[in-house]
PDB file of C-alpha atoms and ligand atoms in Angstrom:
ATOM      1  CA  UNK A   1      33.810  74.632 165.059  1.00  0.00           C
ATOM      2  CA  UNK A   2      31.873  71.504 166.032  1.00  0.00           C
ATOM      3  CA  UNK A   3      27.911  71.925 165.240  1.00  0.00           C
ATOM      4  CA  UNK A   4      26.442  73.205 168.098  1.00  0.00           C
ATOM      5  CA  UNK A   5      28.688  75.544 168.758  1.00  0.00           C
ATOM      6  CA  UNK A   6      27.964  79.101 170.961  1.00  0.00           C
ATOM      7  CA  UNK A   7      28.006  81.898 168.820  1.00  0.00           C
ATOM      8  CA  UNK A   8      30.143  84.639 170.063  1.00  0.00           C
ATOM      9  CA  UNK A   9      31.897  87.792 168.815  1.00  0.00           C
ATOM     10  CA  UNK A  10      34.854  88.594 170.246  1.00  0.00           C
ATOM     11  CA  UNK A  11      36.358  92.376 169.610  1.00  0.00           C
ATOM     12  CA  UNK A  12      39.946  94.350 168.702  1.00  0.00           C
ATOM     13  CA  UNK A  13      41.728  97.596 168.951  1.00  0.00           C
ATOM     14  CA  UNK A  14      44.318  98.334 166.015  1.00  0.00           C
ATOM     15  CA  UNK A  15      47.295  97.410 167.204  1.00  0.00           C
ATOM     16  CA  UNK A  16      49.056  94.347 166.887  1.00  0.00           C
ATOM     17  CA  UNK A  17      48.732  93.159 170.395  1.00  0.00           C
ATOM     18  CA  UNK A  18      45.197  93.399 170.265  1.00  0.00           C
ATOM     19  CA  UNK A  19      44.946  91.409 166.876  1.00  0.00           C
ATOM     20  CA  UNK A  20      46.973  88.733 168.486  1.00  0.00           C
ATOM     21  CA  UNK A  21      44.856  88.786 171.855  1.00  0.00           C
ATOM     22  CA  UNK A  22      41.886  88.966 169.947  1.00  0.00           C
ATOM     23  CA  UNK A  23      42.801  86.470 167.157  1.00  0.00           C
ATOM     24  CA  UNK A  24      44.258  84.127 169.837  1.00  0.00           C
ATOM     25  CA  UNK A  25      41.174  84.594 171.537  1.00  0.00           C
ATOM     26  CA  UNK A  26      38.930  83.690 168.461  1.00  0.00           C
ATOM     27  CA  UNK A  27      41.167  80.255 168.165  1.00  0.00           C
ATOM     28  CA  UNK A  28      41.045  79.457 171.667  1.00  0.00           C
ATOM     29  CA  UNK A  29      37.929  79.273 172.138  1.00  0.00           C
ATOM     30  CA  UNK A  30      36.471  78.042 169.069  1.00  0.00           C
ATOM     31  CA  UNK A  31      38.718  74.724 170.270  1.00  0.00           C
ATOM     32  CA  UNK A  32      36.470  75.104 173.765  1.00  0.00           C
ATOM     33  CA  UNK A  33      32.712  74.746 172.217  1.00  0.00           C
ATOM     34  CA  UNK A  34      32.403  77.959 170.926  1.00  0.00           C
ATOM     35  CA  UNK A  35      32.218  79.571 167.221  1.00  0.00           C
ATOM     36  CA  UNK A  36      33.913  82.757 167.404  1.00  0.00           C
ATOM     37  CA  UNK A  37      33.360  85.961 165.103  1.00  0.00           C
ATOM     38  CA  UNK A  38      36.964  88.011 165.789  1.00  0.00           C
ATOM     39  CA  UNK A  39      35.987  91.756 164.912  1.00  0.00           C
ATOM     40  CA  UNK A  40      39.093  93.978 165.311  1.00  0.00           C
ATOM     41  CA  UNK A  41      40.978  97.337 163.761  1.00  0.00           C
ATOM     42  CA  UNK A  42      38.534  99.383 166.176  1.00  0.00           C
ATOM     43  CA  UNK A  43      40.156 102.223 168.379  1.00  0.00           C
ATOM     44  CA  UNK A  44      39.318 102.371 172.172  1.00  0.00           C
ATOM     45  CA  UNK A  45      35.823 104.161 172.355  1.00  0.00           C
ATOM     46  CA  UNK A  46      34.441 102.905 169.202  1.00  0.00           C
ATOM     47  CA  UNK A  47      35.253  98.896 170.589  1.00  0.00           C
ATOM     48  CA  UNK A  48      33.805 100.275 174.286  1.00  0.00           C
ATOM     49  CA  UNK A  49      30.824 101.347 172.648  1.00  0.00           C
ATOM     50  CA  UNK A  50      30.024  98.122 171.095  1.00  0.00           C
ATOM     51  CA  UNK A  51      30.577  96.204 174.551  1.00  0.00           C
ATOM     52  CA  UNK A  52      28.484  98.248 175.575  1.00  0.00           C
ATOM     53  CA  UNK A  53      25.203  98.185 173.084  1.00  0.00           C
ATOM     54  CA  UNK A  54      26.097  94.303 172.647  1.00  0.00           C
ATOM     55  CA  UNK A  55      27.704  94.148 169.389  1.00  0.00           C
ATOM     56  CA  UNK A  56      30.469  92.906 171.253  1.00  0.00           C
ATOM     57  CA  UNK A  57      30.510  90.265 173.389  1.00  0.00           C
ATOM     58  CA  UNK A  58      34.188  89.717 174.956  1.00  0.00           C
ATOM     59  CA  UNK A  59      37.211  91.520 174.464  1.00  0.00           C
ATOM     60  CA  UNK A  60      40.814  92.233 176.531  1.00  0.00           C
ATOM     61  CA  UNK A  61      40.403  95.671 177.853  1.00  0.00           C
ATOM     62  CA  UNK A  62      43.496  97.702 180.198  1.00  0.00           C
ATOM     63  CA  UNK A  63      42.192  98.913 183.395  1.00  0.00           C
ATOM     64  CA  UNK A  64      43.905 101.807 183.344  1.00  0.00           C
ATOM     65  CA  UNK A  65      42.033 103.065 180.207  1.00  0.00           C
ATOM     66  CA  UNK A  66      39.316 101.855 181.162  1.00  0.00           C
ATOM     67  CA  UNK A  67      39.553 103.558 184.841  1.00  0.00           C
ATOM     68  CA  UNK A  68      40.708 107.230 183.152  1.00  0.00           C
ATOM     69  CA  UNK A  69      39.368 107.078 179.276  1.00  0.00           C
ATOM     70  CA  UNK A  70      36.572 105.650 180.062  1.00  0.00           C
ATOM     71  CA  UNK A  71      35.154 105.870 183.702  1.00  0.00           C
ATOM     72  CA  UNK A  72      36.924 109.199 184.142  1.00  0.00           C
ATOM     73  CA  UNK A  73      38.230 108.426 187.707  1.00  0.00           C
ATOM     74  CA  UNK A  74      40.639 111.391 188.795  1.00  0.00           C
ATOM     75  CA  UNK A  75      44.142 110.008 190.455  1.00  0.00           C
ATOM     76  CA  UNK A  76      43.755 106.535 188.790  1.00  0.00           C
ATOM     77  CA  UNK A  77      47.923 106.896 189.148  1.00  0.00           C
ATOM     78  CA  UNK A  78      47.774 107.286 192.713  1.00  0.00           C
ATOM     79  CA  UNK A  79      46.428 104.012 193.048  1.00  0.00           C
ATOM     80  CA  UNK A  80      47.750  99.694 193.759  1.00  0.00           C
ATOM     81  CA  UNK A  81      47.382  97.741 190.703  1.00  0.00           C
ATOM     82  CA  UNK A  82      45.081  95.932 192.552  1.00  0.00           C
ATOM     83  CA  UNK A  83      42.701  99.809 193.927  1.00  0.00           C
ATOM     84  CA  UNK A  84      42.421 100.279 189.959  1.00  0.00           C
ATOM     85  CA  UNK A  85      41.426  96.532 189.224  1.00  0.00           C
ATOM     86  CA  UNK A  86      39.094  96.881 192.065  1.00  0.00           C
ATOM     87  CA  UNK A  87      37.697 100.151 190.853  1.00  0.00           C
ATOM     88  CA  UNK A  88      36.833  99.389 187.370  1.00  0.00           C
ATOM     89  CA  UNK A  89      34.973  95.863 187.886  1.00  0.00           C
ATOM     90  CA  UNK A  90      32.332  98.038 190.095  1.00  0.00           C
ATOM     91  CA  UNK A  91      32.145 100.737 187.674  1.00  0.00           C
ATOM     92  CA  UNK A  92      31.888  98.908 184.605  1.00  0.00           C
ATOM     93  CA  UNK A  93      29.850  95.924 186.506  1.00  0.00           C
ATOM     94  CA  UNK A  94      27.117  98.820 186.695  1.00  0.00           C
ATOM     95  CA  UNK A  95      27.137  99.244 182.988  1.00  0.00           C
ATOM     96  CA  UNK A  96      26.571  94.978 182.608  1.00  0.00           C
ATOM     97  CA  UNK A  97      30.593  94.485 182.168  1.00  0.00           C
ATOM     98  CA  UNK A  98      32.378  91.537 184.075  1.00  0.00           C
ATOM     99  CA  UNK A  99      36.246  92.318 184.405  1.00  0.00           C
ATOM    100  CA  UNK A 100      37.679  88.408 184.771  1.00  0.00           C
ATOM    101  CA  UNK A 101      41.116  88.026 186.339  1.00  0.00           C
ATOM    102  CA  UNK A 102      43.603  90.526 184.993  1.00  0.00           C
ATOM    103  CA  UNK A 103      46.799  89.426 183.814  1.00  0.00           C
ATOM    104  CA  UNK A 104      50.597  90.559 184.845  1.00  0.00           C
ATOM    105  CA  UNK A 105      51.012  92.235 181.552  1.00  0.00           C
ATOM    106  CA  UNK A 106      51.292  95.854 182.087  1.00  0.00           C
ATOM    107  CA  UNK A 107      51.391  97.580 179.087  1.00  0.00           C
ATOM    108  CA  UNK A 108      51.532 101.303 179.814  1.00  0.00           C
ATOM    109  CA  UNK A 109      52.008 104.096 177.382  1.00  0.00           C
ATOM    110  CA  UNK A 110      55.799 105.374 178.213  1.00  0.00           C
ATOM    111  CA  UNK A 111      57.795 108.043 176.732  1.00  0.00           C
ATOM    112  CA  UNK A 112      60.654 106.794 175.141  1.00  0.00           C
ATOM    113  CA  UNK A 113      64.059 108.923 172.716  1.00  0.00           C
ATOM    114  CA  UNK A 114      66.831 106.750 170.866  1.00  0.00           C
ATOM    115  CA  UNK A 115      69.092 105.235 173.316  1.00  0.00           C
ATOM    116  CA  UNK A 116      72.319 106.729 171.908  1.00  0.00           C
ATOM    117  CA  UNK A 117      69.975 110.562 171.397  1.00  0.00           C
ATOM    118  CA  UNK A 118      68.591 109.939 175.120  1.00  0.00           C
ATOM    119  CA  UNK A 119      72.491 109.503 176.733  1.00  0.00           C
ATOM    120  CA  UNK A 120      74.393 112.603 174.920  1.00  0.00           C
ATOM    121  CA  UNK A 121      71.135 114.803 175.954  1.00  0.00           C
ATOM    122  CA  UNK A 122      71.028 113.199 179.448  1.00  0.00           C
ATOM    123  CA  UNK A 123      67.286 112.094 179.620  1.00  0.00           C
ATOM    124  CA  UNK A 124      66.715 109.447 182.021  1.00  0.00           C
ATOM    125  CA  UNK A 125      63.095 110.272 183.371  1.00  0.00           C
ATOM    126  CA  UNK A 126      60.390 111.949 181.818  1.00  0.00           C
ATOM    127  CA  UNK A 127      60.922 115.160 183.778  1.00  0.00           C
ATOM    128  CA  UNK A 128      64.566 115.554 182.112  1.00  0.00           C
ATOM    129  CA  UNK A 129      63.189 115.704 179.096  1.00  0.00           C
ATOM    130  CA  UNK A 130      60.368 118.135 180.061  1.00  0.00           C
ATOM    131  CA  UNK A 131      62.846 120.374 181.523  1.00  0.00           C
ATOM    132  CA  UNK A 132      64.342 120.459 177.869  1.00  0.00           C
ATOM    133  CA  UNK A 133      61.289 120.959 176.218  1.00  0.00           C
ATOM    134  CA  UNK A 134      60.488 123.987 178.589  1.00  0.00           C
ATOM    135  CA  UNK A 135      63.941 125.123 177.831  1.00  0.00           C
ATOM    136  CA  UNK A 136      63.218 125.826 173.888  1.00  0.00           C
ATOM    137  CA  UNK A 137      64.577 122.323 173.063  1.00  0.00           C
ATOM    138  CA  UNK A 138      62.850 122.302 169.777  1.00  0.00           C
ATOM    139  CA  UNK A 139      62.597 117.960 170.030  1.00  0.00           C
ATOM    140  CA  UNK A 140      59.186 116.795 168.371  1.00  0.00           C
ATOM    141  CA  UNK A 141      57.553 114.105 169.866  1.00  0.00           C
ATOM    142  CA  UNK A 142      55.255 111.301 167.570  1.00  0.00           C
ATOM    143  CA  UNK A 143      51.646 109.887 168.957  1.00  0.00           C
ATOM    144  CA  UNK A 144      48.842 108.243 167.562  1.00  0.00           C
ATOM    145  CA  UNK A 145      45.159 109.841 167.715  1.00  0.00           C
ATOM    146  CA  UNK A 146      44.391 108.456 170.888  1.00  0.00           C
ATOM    147  CA  UNK A 147      46.992 109.637 172.795  1.00  0.00           C
ATOM    148  CA  UNK A 148      47.338 113.006 171.430  1.00  0.00           C
ATOM    149  CA  UNK A 149      43.982 113.492 172.790  1.00  0.00           C
ATOM    150  CA  UNK A 150      42.787 111.246 176.058  1.00  0.00           C
ATOM    151  CA  UNK A 151      43.439 112.295 179.852  1.00  0.00           C
ATOM    152  CA  UNK A 152      45.610 109.443 180.450  1.00  0.00           C
ATOM    153  CA  UNK A 153      47.604 110.892 177.135  1.00  0.00           C
ATOM    154  CA  UNK A 154      49.431 113.672 175.913  1.00  0.00           C
ATOM    155  CA  UNK A 155      46.841 116.063 177.587  1.00  0.00           C
ATOM    156  CA  UNK A 156      47.466 115.098 181.334  1.00  0.00           C
ATOM    157  CA  UNK A 157      50.961 113.862 180.669  1.00  0.00           C
ATOM    158  CA  UNK A 158      51.805 117.589 180.014  1.00  0.00           C
ATOM    159  CA  UNK A 159      49.873 119.248 182.578  1.00  0.00           C
ATOM    160  CA  UNK A 160      51.235 117.157 184.959  1.00  0.00           C
ATOM    161  CA  UNK A 161      54.522 117.489 184.151  1.00  0.00           C
ATOM    162  CA  UNK A 162      54.141 120.709 183.836  1.00  0.00           C
ATOM    163  CA  UNK A 163      56.029 121.167 179.921  1.00  0.00           C
ATOM    164  CA  UNK A 164      53.621 121.712 176.699  1.00  0.00           C
ATOM    165  CA  UNK A 165      55.321 120.483 173.276  1.00  0.00           C
ATOM    166  CA  UNK A 166      54.689 123.679 170.615  1.00  0.00           C
ATOM    167  CA  UNK A 167      52.010 122.664 168.961  1.00  0.00           C
ATOM    168  CA  UNK A 168      54.480 122.039 165.259  1.00  0.00           C
ATOM    169  CA  UNK A 169      56.288 119.831 167.760  1.00  0.00           C
ATOM    170  CA  UNK A 170      54.134 117.597 167.858  1.00  0.00           C
ATOM    171  CA  UNK A 171      53.499 114.579 165.131  1.00  0.00           C
ATOM    172  CA  UNK A 172      50.172 112.582 164.669  1.00  0.00           C
ATOM    173  CA  UNK A 173      50.235 108.909 162.895  1.00  0.00           C
ATOM    174  CA  UNK A 174      48.804 105.177 163.210  1.00  0.00           C
ATOM    175  CA  UNK A 175      50.382 104.023 166.526  1.00  0.00           C
ATOM    176  CA  UNK A 176      52.550 101.006 164.671  1.00  0.00           C
ATOM    177  CA  UNK A 177      54.476 103.925 162.945  1.00  0.00           C
ATOM    178  CA  UNK A 178      55.592 105.988 165.991  1.00  0.00           C
ATOM    179  CA  UNK A 179      58.254 103.288 165.897  1.00  0.00           C
ATOM    180  CA  UNK A 180      59.708 103.736 162.482  1.00  0.00           C
ATOM    181  CA  UNK A 181      59.864 107.529 163.250  1.00  0.00           C
ATOM    182  CA  UNK A 182      61.411 107.270 166.339  1.00  0.00           C
ATOM    183  CA  UNK A 183      64.057 104.787 164.709  1.00  0.00           C
ATOM    184  CA  UNK A 184      64.625 106.478 161.742  1.00  0.00           C
ATOM    185  CA  UNK A 185      65.256 110.073 163.099  1.00  0.00           C
ATOM    186  CA  UNK A 186      62.279 111.540 161.701  1.00  0.00           C
ATOM    187  CA  UNK A 187      61.303 112.906 165.658  1.00  0.00           C
ATOM    188  CA  UNK A 188      63.250 113.335 168.712  1.00  0.00           C
ATOM    189  CA  UNK A 189      60.848 111.207 170.794  1.00  0.00           C
ATOM    190  CA  UNK A 190      57.928 109.338 171.204  1.00  0.00           C
ATOM    191  CA  UNK A 191      54.523 107.622 172.842  1.00  0.00           C
ATOM    192  CA  UNK A 192      55.243 104.301 173.126  1.00  0.00           C
ATOM    193  CA  UNK A 193      53.412 100.462 174.312  1.00  0.00           C
ATOM    194  CA  UNK A 194      55.755  99.099 177.210  1.00  0.00           C
ATOM    195  CA  UNK A 195      54.367  95.861 175.823  1.00  0.00           C
ATOM    196  CA  UNK A 196      56.059  97.017 172.417  1.00  0.00           C
ATOM    197  CA  UNK A 197      58.682  94.870 171.292  1.00  0.00           C
ATOM    198  CA  UNK A 198      60.130  97.004 169.192  1.00  0.00           C
ATOM    199  CA  UNK A 199      61.483  98.926 172.291  1.00  0.00           C
ATOM    200  CA  UNK A 200      64.320  96.428 172.919  1.00  0.00           C
ATOM    201  CA  UNK A 201      64.507  95.477 168.901  1.00  0.00           C
ATOM    202  CA  UNK A 202      64.788  99.040 168.267  1.00  0.00           C
ATOM    203  CA  UNK A 203      67.346 100.042 171.090  1.00  0.00           C
ATOM    204  CA  UNK A 204      64.720 102.510 172.750  1.00  0.00           C
ATOM    205  CA  UNK A 205      65.149 104.371 176.194  1.00  0.00           C
ATOM    206  CA  UNK A 206      62.010 104.116 177.821  1.00  0.00           C
ATOM    207  CA  UNK A 207      61.633 106.788 180.238  1.00  0.00           C
ATOM    208  CA  UNK A 208      61.100 106.439 183.829  1.00  0.00           C
ATOM    209  CA  UNK A 209      57.876 107.680 184.460  1.00  0.00           C
ATOM    210  CA  UNK A 210      58.941 109.748 187.867  1.00  0.00           C
ATOM    211  CA  UNK A 211      56.247 111.769 188.428  1.00  0.00           C
ATOM    212  CA  UNK A 212      54.000 108.651 188.442  1.00  0.00           C
ATOM    213  CA  UNK A 213      51.604 109.841 186.061  1.00  0.00           C
ATOM    214  CA  UNK A 214      50.390 106.450 184.077  1.00  0.00           C
ATOM    215  CA  UNK A 215      48.171 104.220 185.901  1.00  0.00           C
ATOM    216  CA  UNK A 216      48.102 100.421 185.465  1.00  0.00           C
ATOM    217  CA  UNK A 217      47.303  99.052 182.644  1.00  0.00           C
ATOM    218  CA  UNK A 218      47.041  95.126 183.260  1.00  0.00           C
ATOM    219  CA  UNK A 219      45.609  93.408 180.058  1.00  0.00           C
ATOM    220  CA  UNK A 220      42.354  91.445 181.361  1.00  0.00           C
ATOM    221  CA  UNK A 221      39.648  90.187 179.708  1.00  0.00           C
ATOM    222  CA  UNK A 222      36.140  91.884 179.883  1.00  0.00           C
ATOM    223  CA  UNK A 223      32.980  90.409 179.319  1.00  0.00           C
ATOM    224  CA  UNK A 224      29.371  91.373 178.820  1.00  0.00           C
ATOM    225  CA  UNK A 225      27.709  89.581 181.902  1.00  0.00           C
ATOM    226  CA  UNK A 226      24.245  88.343 180.211  1.00  0.00           C
ATOM    227  CA  UNK A 227      26.948  86.572 177.941  1.00  0.00           C
ATOM    228  CA  UNK A 228      28.647  85.420 180.754  1.00  0.00           C
ATOM    229  CA  UNK A 229      25.691  84.178 182.605  1.00  0.00           C
ATOM    230  CA  UNK A 230      24.453  82.204 179.136  1.00  0.00           C
ATOM    231  CA  UNK A 231      28.238  80.835 179.201  1.00  0.00           C
ATOM    232  CA  UNK A 232      29.183  80.515 182.498  1.00  0.00           C
ATOM    233  CA  UNK A 233      32.543  78.611 181.753  1.00  0.00           C
ATOM    234  CA  UNK A 234      33.703  81.468 179.872  1.00  0.00           C
ATOM    235  CA  UNK A 235      34.981  82.375 182.771  1.00  0.00           C
ATOM    236  CA  UNK A 236      37.055  79.993 183.510  1.00  0.00           C
ATOM    237  CA  UNK A 237      38.879  79.582 179.799  1.00  0.00           C
ATOM    238  CA  UNK A 238      39.274  83.218 179.811  1.00  0.00           C
ATOM    239  CA  UNK A 239      40.866  83.278 183.118  1.00  0.00           C
ATOM    240  CA  UNK A 240      43.126  79.853 182.241  1.00  0.00           C
ATOM    241  CA  UNK A 241      44.260  82.070 179.170  1.00  0.00           C
ATOM    242  CA  UNK A 242      44.653  85.398 180.958  1.00  0.00           C
ATOM    243  CA  UNK A 243      47.159  83.885 183.792  1.00  0.00           C
ATOM    244  CA  UNK A 244      49.635  82.921 180.538  1.00  0.00           C
ATOM    245  CA  UNK A 245      50.601  86.414 180.086  1.00  0.00           C
ATOM    246  CA  UNK A 246      52.797  88.912 181.183  1.00  0.00           C
ATOM    247  CA  UNK A 247      55.122  91.393 180.028  1.00  0.00           C
ATOM    248  CA  UNK A 248      58.195  89.481 178.679  1.00  0.00           C
ATOM    249  CA  UNK A 249      55.397  86.905 176.972  1.00  0.00           C
ATOM    250  CA  UNK A 250      53.099  89.888 175.244  1.00  0.00           C
ATOM    251  CA  UNK A 251      56.708  91.965 174.093  1.00  0.00           C
ATOM    252  CA  UNK A 252      57.858  88.000 172.581  1.00  0.00           C
ATOM    253  CA  UNK A 253      54.665  87.712 170.960  1.00  0.00           C
ATOM    254  CA  UNK A 254      54.452  91.460 169.641  1.00  0.00           C
ATOM    255  CA  UNK A 255      58.369  91.339 168.296  1.00  0.00           C
ATOM    256  CA  UNK A 256      56.927  88.075 166.619  1.00  0.00           C
ATOM    257  CA  UNK A 257      54.773  89.584 164.464  1.00  0.00           C
ATOM    258  CA  UNK A 258      56.283  93.000 164.249  1.00  0.00           C
ATOM    259  CA  UNK A 259      60.052  92.554 164.526  1.00  0.00           C
ATOM    260  CA  UNK A 260      60.133  88.420 162.667  1.00  0.00           C
ATOM    261  CA  UNK A 261      57.128  89.810 160.622  1.00  0.00           C
ATOM    262  CA  UNK A 262      55.392  86.360 161.568  1.00  0.00           C
ATOM    263  CA  UNK A 263      51.671  86.677 160.828  1.00  0.00           C
ATOM    264  CA  UNK A 264      49.107  87.563 163.579  1.00  0.00           C
ATOM    265  CA  UNK A 265      47.427  83.926 163.423  1.00  0.00           C
ATOM    266  CA  UNK A 266      50.169  81.536 163.583  1.00  0.00           C
ATOM    267  CA  UNK A 267      52.029  83.393 166.651  1.00  0.00           C
ATOM    268  CA  UNK A 268      48.656  82.615 168.323  1.00  0.00           C
ATOM    269  CA  UNK A 269      48.339  79.684 167.110  1.00  0.00           C
ATOM    270  CA  UNK A 270      52.021  78.523 168.587  1.00  0.00           C
ATOM    271  CA  UNK A 271      51.395  80.487 171.873  1.00  0.00           C
ATOM    272  CA  UNK A 272      47.957  78.269 172.123  1.00  0.00           C
ATOM    273  CA  UNK A 273      49.554  75.023 171.625  1.00  0.00           C
ATOM    274  CA  UNK A 274      52.872  75.720 173.606  1.00  0.00           C
ATOM    275  CA  UNK A 275      50.984  76.307 177.122  1.00  0.00           C
ATOM    276  CA  UNK A 276      48.274  73.444 176.039  1.00  0.00           C
ATOM    277  CA  UNK A 277      45.144  75.993 175.239  1.00  0.00           C
ATOM    278  CA  UNK A 278      44.294  73.807 172.257  1.00  0.00           C
TER     279      UNK A 278
HETATM  280  N1  PBE B 301      47.369 101.141 175.489  1.00  0.00           N
HETATM  281  C1  PBE B 301      49.067 101.357 175.878  1.00  0.00           C
HETATM  282  C2  PBE B 301      46.452 100.810 175.734  1.00  0.00           C
HETATM  283  C3  PBE B 301      46.827 102.379 177.276  1.00  0.00           C
HETATM  284  C4  PBE B 301      47.717 102.337 177.248  1.00  0.00           C
HETATM  285  C5  PBE B 301      47.592 102.040 173.676  1.00  0.00           C
HETATM  286  C6  PBE B 301      47.969  99.457 174.607  1.00  0.00           C
HETATM  287  C7  PBE B 301      44.863 101.607 174.841  1.00  0.00           C
HETATM  288  O1  PBE B 301      44.018 101.708 175.722  1.00  0.00           O
HETATM  289  O2  PBE B 301      44.859 100.981 174.180  1.00  0.00           O
END
């Protein structure tokens, strides 16, 4: 960063997409007059708290996560993308956080099975899976700790679809290991993130959320209001970056890291250069 650059702390969660977005944002802001301190690897609640108390200035959050897990809004899945965004924008503004331009990328939680197994068992929707589990089929399910306990995760999903995995059939692991476990037949089903590059690479069938449980999870830059007041140009800069992100782009970038084993900083830098952002 240049002499006199403005210090800013960029946060991130602990999975590939968030490592990419935080690293990318750091490189991008460094190239535009800031001196970014990137702190990632946090779980959602820790990161949210860090932003509320001022340890983190800016990070990429998902609309549905703030709507349901932080703000405890009920019926969020029935809202349109725009309604959900307007609602979190308003609720978080009261807490000193500004939601900038939402990207077109929707990293929703989803439930996946291996294509061949899903075909054999005739499972296309989450309702189909719920029926099998309720019918006594001993299917196992891989999940990370967040999904296992969040209201927009397994507890809410089971209530909404009226089924329940017996405790012993739910296998908890790090988010990154869930894909490996499903791919290697250690489990029959798993929680996945829709923008993860491994869903396609490992030939997973992402089940249809036929009873509309999951809300919209548009990836959006969220910045502390006091920081935005001090550095108003952040708005335009971050909105520009946000406008470059959609599902296909996130899947491609995530895949470069998780499947092609490229480094996070290299993938981030190449993307910024390709888009003329640095
Ligand atoms: N996710 C998927 C979101 C929620 C949906 C894990 C990317 C998150 O809160 O981190």
